[in-house]
PDB file of C-alpha atoms in Angstrom:
ATOM      1  CA  UNK A 654     -20.667  71.062 -38.166  1.00 79.00           C
ATOM      2  CA  UNK A 655     -24.066  71.623 -39.722  1.00 92.00           C
ATOM      3  CA  UNK A 656     -24.897  74.831 -41.574  1.00 92.00           C
ATOM      4  CA  UNK A 657     -27.217  76.199 -38.885  1.00 94.00           C
ATOM      5  CA  UNK A 658     -24.645  75.773 -36.103  1.00 95.00           C
ATOM      6  CA  UNK A 659     -21.964  77.345 -38.277  1.00 93.00           C
ATOM      7  CA  UNK A 660     -24.218  80.315 -39.057  1.00 94.00           C
ATOM      8  CA  UNK A 661     -25.030  80.849 -35.362  1.00 95.00           C
ATOM      9  CA  UNK A 662     -21.377  80.473 -34.367  1.00 94.00           C
ATOM     10  CA  UNK A 663     -20.179  83.001 -36.964  1.00 93.00           C
ATOM     11  CA  UNK A 664     -22.959  85.458 -36.062  1.00 94.00           C
ATOM     12  CA  UNK A 665     -22.162  85.132 -32.353  1.00 95.00           C
ATOM     13  CA  UNK A 666     -18.461  85.709 -32.864  1.00 93.00           C
ATOM     14  CA  UNK A 667     -19.006  88.609 -35.231  1.00 93.00           C
ATOM     15  CA  UNK A 668     -21.130  90.405 -32.647  1.00 95.00           C
ATOM     16  CA  UNK A 669     -18.639  89.578 -29.876  1.00 95.00           C
ATOM     17  CA  UNK A 670     -15.716  90.922 -31.869  1.00 94.00           C
ATOM     18  CA  UNK A 671     -17.528  94.182 -32.523  1.00 94.00           C
ATOM     19  CA  UNK A 672     -18.628  94.620 -28.904  1.00 95.00           C
ATOM     20  CA  UNK A 673     -15.335  93.686 -27.178  1.00 95.00           C
ATOM     21  CA  UNK A 674     -14.418  97.275 -26.139  1.00 95.00           C
ATOM     22  CA  UNK A 675     -17.909  97.707 -24.638  1.00 95.00           C
ATOM     23  CA  UNK A 676     -17.645  94.373 -22.859  1.00 95.00           C
ATOM     24  CA  UNK A 677     -14.397  95.532 -21.254  1.00 95.00           C
ATOM     25  CA  UNK A 678     -16.399  98.310 -19.605  1.00 95.00           C
ATOM     26  CA  UNK A 679     -18.549  95.684 -17.908  1.00 97.00           C
ATOM     27  CA  UNK A 680     -15.387  94.023 -16.608  1.00 95.00           C
ATOM     28  CA  UNK A 681     -14.143  97.375 -15.286  1.00 96.00           C
ATOM     29  CA  UNK A 682     -17.465  97.861 -13.509  1.00 96.00           C
ATOM     30  CA  UNK A 683     -17.040  94.444 -11.893  1.00 97.00           C
ATOM     31  CA  UNK A 684     -13.439  95.104 -10.889  1.00 96.00           C
ATOM     32  CA  UNK A 685     -14.380  98.319  -9.085  1.00 95.00           C
ATOM     33  CA  UNK A 686     -17.697  97.152  -7.605  1.00 96.00           C
ATOM     34  CA  UNK A 687     -17.066  97.112  -3.853  1.00 94.00           C
ATOM     35  CA  UNK A 688     -20.188  94.973  -3.368  1.00 96.00           C
ATOM     36  CA  UNK A 689     -18.650  92.045  -5.234  1.00 96.00           C
ATOM     37  CA  UNK A 690     -16.291  89.848  -3.275  1.00 95.00           C
ATOM     38  CA  UNK A 691     -12.536  90.057  -3.695  1.00 96.00           C
ATOM     39  CA  UNK A 692     -12.291  86.894  -5.766  1.00 96.00           C
ATOM     40  CA  UNK A 693     -14.861  88.166  -8.274  1.00 96.00           C
ATOM     41  CA  UNK A 694     -13.070  91.503  -8.541  1.00 97.00           C
ATOM     42  CA  UNK A 695      -9.703  89.797  -9.058  1.00 97.00           C
ATOM     43  CA  UNK A 696     -11.177  87.682 -11.837  1.00 97.00           C
ATOM     44  CA  UNK A 697     -12.592  90.775 -13.517  1.00 97.00           C
ATOM     45  CA  UNK A 698      -9.240  92.566 -13.244  1.00 97.00           C
ATOM     46  CA  UNK A 699      -7.389  89.554 -14.628  1.00 96.00           C
ATOM     47  CA  UNK A 700      -9.769  89.396 -17.572  1.00 96.00           C
ATOM     48  CA  UNK A 701      -9.175  93.101 -18.267  1.00 96.00           C
ATOM     49  CA  UNK A 702      -5.421  92.496 -18.213  1.00 95.00           C
ATOM     50  CA  UNK A 703      -5.810  89.537 -20.554  1.00 93.00           C
ATOM     51  CA  UNK A 704      -7.833  91.557 -23.051  1.00 92.00           C
ATOM     52  CA  UNK A 705      -5.579  94.640 -23.131  1.00 91.00           C
ATOM     53  CA  UNK A 706      -2.307  92.713 -23.122  1.00 87.00           C
ATOM     54  CA  UNK A 707      -0.839  91.807 -26.489  1.00 76.00           C
ATOM     55  CA  UNK A 708       0.527  88.606 -24.953  1.00 64.00           C
ATOM     56  CA  UNK A 709      -2.197  86.068 -24.479  1.00 53.00           C
ATOM     57  CA  UNK A 710      -2.956  82.409 -25.146  1.00 49.00           C
ATOM     58  CA  UNK A 711      -3.506  83.022 -28.854  1.00 51.00           C
ATOM     59  CA  UNK A 712      -0.846  85.335 -30.184  1.00 52.00           C
ATOM     60  CA  UNK A 713      -1.545  86.788 -33.578  1.00 50.00           C
ATOM     61  CA  UNK A 714      -1.247  90.095 -35.351  1.00 50.00           C
ATOM     62  CA  UNK A 715      -3.152  92.547 -33.129  1.00 53.00           C
ATOM     63  CA  UNK A 716      -4.359  94.294 -36.283  1.00 59.00           C
ATOM     64  CA  UNK A 717      -6.177  91.111 -37.300  1.00 75.00           C
ATOM     65  CA  UNK A 718      -9.539  90.264 -35.797  1.00 84.00           C
ATOM     66  CA  UNK A 719      -8.389  86.662 -35.232  1.00 84.00           C
ATOM     67  CA  UNK A 720      -6.114  87.737 -32.381  1.00 82.00           C
ATOM     68  CA  UNK A 721      -9.167  88.863 -30.382  1.00 89.00           C
ATOM     69  CA  UNK A 722     -11.218  85.659 -30.622  1.00 88.00           C
ATOM     70  CA  UNK A 723      -9.863  84.156 -27.416  1.00 89.00           C
ATOM     71  CA  UNK A 724     -10.300  87.516 -25.659  1.00 91.00           C
ATOM     72  CA  UNK A 725     -14.000  87.494 -26.583  1.00 93.00           C
ATOM     73  CA  UNK A 726     -14.543  84.055 -25.094  1.00 94.00           C
ATOM     74  CA  UNK A 727     -12.462  84.591 -21.954  1.00 94.00           C
ATOM     75  CA  UNK A 728     -14.129  87.938 -21.203  1.00 95.00           C
ATOM     76  CA  UNK A 729     -17.505  86.197 -21.342  1.00 97.00           C
ATOM     77  CA  UNK A 730     -16.447  83.124 -19.400  1.00 97.00           C
ATOM     78  CA  UNK A 731     -15.012  85.360 -16.671  1.00 97.00           C
ATOM     79  CA  UNK A 732     -18.166  87.480 -16.494  1.00 97.00           C
ATOM     80  CA  UNK A 733     -20.354  84.387 -16.367  1.00 97.00           C
ATOM     81  CA  UNK A 734     -18.285  83.093 -13.449  1.00 96.00           C
ATOM     82  CA  UNK A 735     -18.442  86.479 -11.712  1.00 95.00           C
ATOM     83  CA  UNK A 736     -22.242  86.430 -11.671  1.00 95.00           C
ATOM     84  CA  UNK A 737     -22.566  82.687 -11.001  1.00 94.00           C
ATOM     85  CA  UNK A 738     -22.844  83.339  -7.259  1.00 87.00           C
ATOM     86  CA  UNK A 739     -26.444  83.399  -6.165  1.00 87.00           C
ATOM     87  CA  UNK A 740     -25.788  86.135  -3.597  1.00 92.00           C
ATOM     88  CA  UNK A 741     -27.709  89.394  -3.806  1.00 95.00           C
ATOM     89  CA  UNK A 742     -24.735  91.545  -4.862  1.00 95.00           C
ATOM     90  CA  UNK A 743     -23.777  89.279  -7.786  1.00 95.00           C
ATOM     91  CA  UNK A 744     -27.359  89.128  -8.963  1.00 95.00           C
ATOM     92  CA  UNK A 745     -27.712  92.904  -8.687  1.00 96.00           C
ATOM     93  CA  UNK A 746     -24.573  93.347 -10.791  1.00 97.00           C
ATOM     94  CA  UNK A 747     -26.007  90.926 -13.344  1.00 96.00           C
ATOM     95  CA  UNK A 748     -29.284  92.858 -13.454  1.00 96.00           C
ATOM     96  CA  UNK A 749     -27.402  96.054 -14.355  1.00 96.00           C
ATOM     97  CA  UNK A 750     -26.354  94.467 -17.647  1.00 96.00           C
ATOM     98  CA  UNK A 751     -29.428  92.451 -18.589  1.00 95.00           C
ATOM     99  CA  UNK A 752     -28.831  92.742 -22.330  1.00 95.00           C
ATOM    100  CA  UNK A 753     -25.359  91.246 -21.997  1.00 96.00           C
ATOM    101  CA  UNK A 754     -26.177  88.482 -19.503  1.00 97.00           C
ATOM    102  CA  UNK A 755     -29.588  87.695 -20.997  1.00 96.00           C
ATOM    103  CA  UNK A 756     -28.080  85.957 -24.023  1.00 96.00           C
ATOM    104  CA  UNK A 757     -24.728  84.898 -22.592  1.00 97.00           C
ATOM    105  CA  UNK A 758     -25.491  81.278 -21.718  1.00 96.00           C
ATOM    106  CA  UNK A 759     -27.095  80.595 -25.114  1.00 97.00           C
ATOM    107  CA  UNK A 760     -24.181  82.199 -26.942  1.00 97.00           C
ATOM    108  CA  UNK A 761     -21.604  80.241 -24.953  1.00 97.00           C
ATOM    109  CA  UNK A 762     -23.543  77.038 -25.647  1.00 97.00           C
ATOM    110  CA  UNK A 763     -23.286  77.702 -29.377  1.00 96.00           C
ATOM    111  CA  UNK A 764     -19.529  78.164 -29.010  1.00 95.00           C
ATOM    112  CA  UNK A 765     -19.142  75.061 -26.894  1.00 96.00           C
ATOM    113  CA  UNK A 766     -20.990  72.963 -29.458  1.00 96.00           C
ATOM    114  CA  UNK A 767     -19.040  74.417 -32.390  1.00 94.00           C
ATOM    115  CA  UNK A 768     -15.602  74.415 -30.762  1.00 94.00           C
ATOM    116  CA  UNK A 769     -15.613  71.194 -28.738  1.00 93.00           C
ATOM    117  CA  UNK A 770     -12.317  70.541 -26.970  1.00 93.00           C
ATOM    118  CA  UNK A 771     -10.927  73.949 -27.871  1.00 92.00           C
ATOM    119  CA  UNK A 772     -13.748  75.592 -25.919  1.00 94.00           C
ATOM    120  CA  UNK A 773     -12.970  73.350 -22.932  1.00 94.00           C
ATOM    121  CA  UNK A 774      -9.292  74.298 -23.236  1.00 92.00           C
ATOM    122  CA  UNK A 775     -10.104  78.017 -23.157  1.00 92.00           C
ATOM    123  CA  UNK A 776     -12.563  77.481 -20.304  1.00 94.00           C
ATOM    124  CA  UNK A 777      -9.729  75.895 -18.304  1.00 93.00           C
ATOM    125  CA  UNK A 778      -7.727  79.143 -18.680  1.00 92.00           C
ATOM    126  CA  UNK A 779     -10.259  81.263 -16.732  1.00 95.00           C
ATOM    127  CA  UNK A 780      -8.706  80.249 -13.416  1.00 92.00           C
ATOM    128  CA  UNK A 781      -5.329  81.552 -14.591  1.00 93.00           C
ATOM    129  CA  UNK A 782      -6.615  85.087 -15.166  1.00 95.00           C
ATOM    130  CA  UNK A 783      -6.213  86.060 -11.502  1.00 95.00           C
ATOM    131  CA  UNK A 784      -2.494  85.257 -11.655  1.00 94.00           C
ATOM    132  CA  UNK A 785      -1.668  87.472 -14.636  1.00 93.00           C
ATOM    133  CA  UNK A 786       0.833  90.317 -14.564  1.00 93.00           C
ATOM    134  CA  UNK A 787       0.768  93.434 -16.675  1.00 93.00           C
ATOM    135  CA  UNK A 788       3.457  96.104 -16.881  1.00 92.00           C
ATOM    136  CA  UNK A 789       5.186  94.659 -13.816  1.00 93.00           C
ATOM    137  CA  UNK A 790       2.122  94.590 -11.581  1.00 95.00           C
ATOM    138  CA  UNK A 791      -0.073  91.701 -10.463  1.00 96.00           C
ATOM    139  CA  UNK A 792      -3.850  91.625 -10.261  1.00 97.00           C
ATOM    140  CA  UNK A 793      -3.985  92.573  -6.534  1.00 97.00           C
ATOM    141  CA  UNK A 794      -1.799  95.620  -7.219  1.00 96.00           C
ATOM    142  CA  UNK A 795      -4.422  96.992  -9.612  1.00 96.00           C
ATOM    143  CA  UNK A 796      -7.127  96.529  -6.979  1.00 96.00           C
ATOM    144  CA  UNK A 797      -5.225  97.822  -3.964  1.00 96.00           C
ATOM    145  CA  UNK A 798      -3.395 100.787  -5.482  1.00 95.00           C
ATOM    146  CA  UNK A 799      -5.626 103.559  -6.831  1.00 94.00           C
ATOM    147  CA  UNK A 800      -2.893 104.856  -9.121  1.00 96.00           C
ATOM    148  CA  UNK A 801      -2.302 101.393 -10.603  1.00 96.00           C
ATOM    149  CA  UNK A 802      -6.051 100.920 -11.027  1.00 95.00           C
ATOM    150  CA  UNK A 803      -6.292 104.233 -12.843  1.00 95.00           C
ATOM    151  CA  UNK A 804      -3.396 103.189 -15.067  1.00 96.00           C
ATOM    152  CA  UNK A 805      -5.172  99.956 -16.018  1.00 95.00           C
ATOM    153  CA  UNK A 806      -8.335 101.903 -16.765  1.00 94.00           C
ATOM    154  CA  UNK A 807      -6.352 104.238 -19.048  1.00 95.00           C
ATOM    155  CA  UNK A 808      -4.825 101.204 -20.768  1.00 93.00           C
ATOM    156  CA  UNK A 809      -8.347  99.957 -21.427  1.00 93.00           C
ATOM    157  CA  UNK A 810      -9.365 103.298 -22.911  1.00 93.00           C
ATOM    158  CA  UNK A 811      -6.321 103.138 -25.149  1.00 92.00           C
ATOM    159  CA  UNK A 812      -7.246  99.607 -26.158  1.00 91.00           C
ATOM    160  CA  UNK A 813     -10.777 100.702 -27.054  1.00 91.00           C
ATOM    161  CA  UNK A 814      -9.494 103.679 -29.029  1.00 91.00           C
ATOM    162  CA  UNK A 815      -7.003 101.613 -31.026  1.00 90.00           C
ATOM    163  CA  UNK A 816      -9.179  98.503 -31.373  1.00 90.00           C
ATOM    164  CA  UNK A 817      -9.072  97.681 -35.086  1.00 89.00           C
ATOM    165  CA  UNK A 818     -12.336  95.731 -35.366  1.00 89.00           C
ATOM    166  CA  UNK A 819     -15.721  97.188 -36.207  1.00 86.00           C
ATOM    167  CA  UNK A 820     -18.545  96.199 -38.548  1.00 88.00           C
ATOM    168  CA  UNK A 821     -16.861  97.854 -41.494  1.00 85.00           C
ATOM    169  CA  UNK A 822     -13.413  96.305 -40.994  1.00 81.00           C
ATOM    170  CA  UNK A 823     -14.852  92.891 -40.145  1.00 84.00           C
ATOM    171  CA  UNK A 824     -17.037  93.070 -43.235  1.00 77.00           C
ATOM    172  CA  UNK A 825     -16.937  89.828 -45.152  1.00 78.00           C
ATOM    173  CA  UNK A 826     -13.759  88.524 -43.514  1.00 83.00           C
ATOM    174  CA  UNK A 827     -15.647  86.204 -41.176  1.00 85.00           C
ATOM    175  CA  UNK A 828     -17.989  83.955 -43.118  1.00 86.00           C
ATOM    176  CA  UNK A 829     -16.870  80.458 -42.120  1.00 88.00           C
ATOM    177  CA  UNK A 830     -16.313  78.885 -38.728  1.00 89.00           C
ATOM    178  CA  UNK A 831     -13.017  77.412 -39.890  1.00 88.00           C
ATOM    179  CA  UNK A 832     -11.573  80.936 -40.104  1.00 85.00           C
ATOM    180  CA  UNK A 833     -11.745  81.115 -36.301  1.00 86.00           C
ATOM    181  CA  UNK A 834     -11.407  77.469 -35.405  1.00 88.00           C
ATOM    182  CA  UNK A 835      -8.146  76.848 -37.257  1.00 87.00           C
ATOM    183  CA  UNK A 836      -6.333  79.579 -35.316  1.00 83.00           C
ATOM    184  CA  UNK A 837      -7.664  78.489 -31.927  1.00 84.00           C
ATOM    185  CA  UNK A 838      -7.230  74.757 -32.612  1.00 86.00           C
ATOM    186  CA  UNK A 839      -3.624  75.313 -33.695  1.00 83.00           C
ATOM    187  CA  UNK A 840      -2.836  77.215 -30.471  1.00 83.00           C
ATOM    188  CA  UNK A 841      -4.500  74.525 -28.365  1.00 84.00           C
ATOM    189  CA  UNK A 842      -2.385  71.861 -30.103  1.00 84.00           C
ATOM    190  CA  UNK A 843       0.772  73.893 -29.377  1.00 81.00           C
ATOM    191  CA  UNK A 844      -0.270  74.190 -25.728  1.00 78.00           C
ATOM    192  CA  UNK A 845      -0.937  70.440 -25.552  1.00 81.00           C
ATOM    193  CA  UNK A 846       2.566  69.725 -26.874  1.00 82.00           C
ATOM    194  CA  UNK A 847       4.106  71.934 -24.150  1.00 75.00           C
ATOM    195  CA  UNK A 848       2.326  69.900 -21.478  1.00 67.00           C
TER     196      UNK A 848
END
């Protein structure tokens, strides 16, 4: 990987790690937006569950920023898919978060180029988000039951409050692409062996 790509990749991930709690709010907006179709809302809810759950595709110490790298990518891949419909409601939702969606495709392209097959592996996991369970409930339960939906929202608030990554804690810990890539590549290799 050349130095410019590595710099862009590290900068992209650093900003994603810092903004993850804010990005969850966009997912919550999508999950509760009655104008989006059911499939889009289920995907948003599944992505929320994935982010707040300590059990995900890349298990690591939840006090270490490395355990949130896959969350950052999957949140963005899910949101990109949610607004990929050309219908008016999807495009209106996208317009509400212009700052986020305005740079999303370029940022994901940087990741795809830097990560190669590992990016493709994570991209293949987006379809599984709608089938996730959390605290004994499935994605549809969180959409159809107001109390369950409120519980998931509260879990997200707790996640944001306890989230251990900010500019200060990230500091100089993320300077090289290999810091991220080794963790994700190792998990992909483990997943490949299971198949």
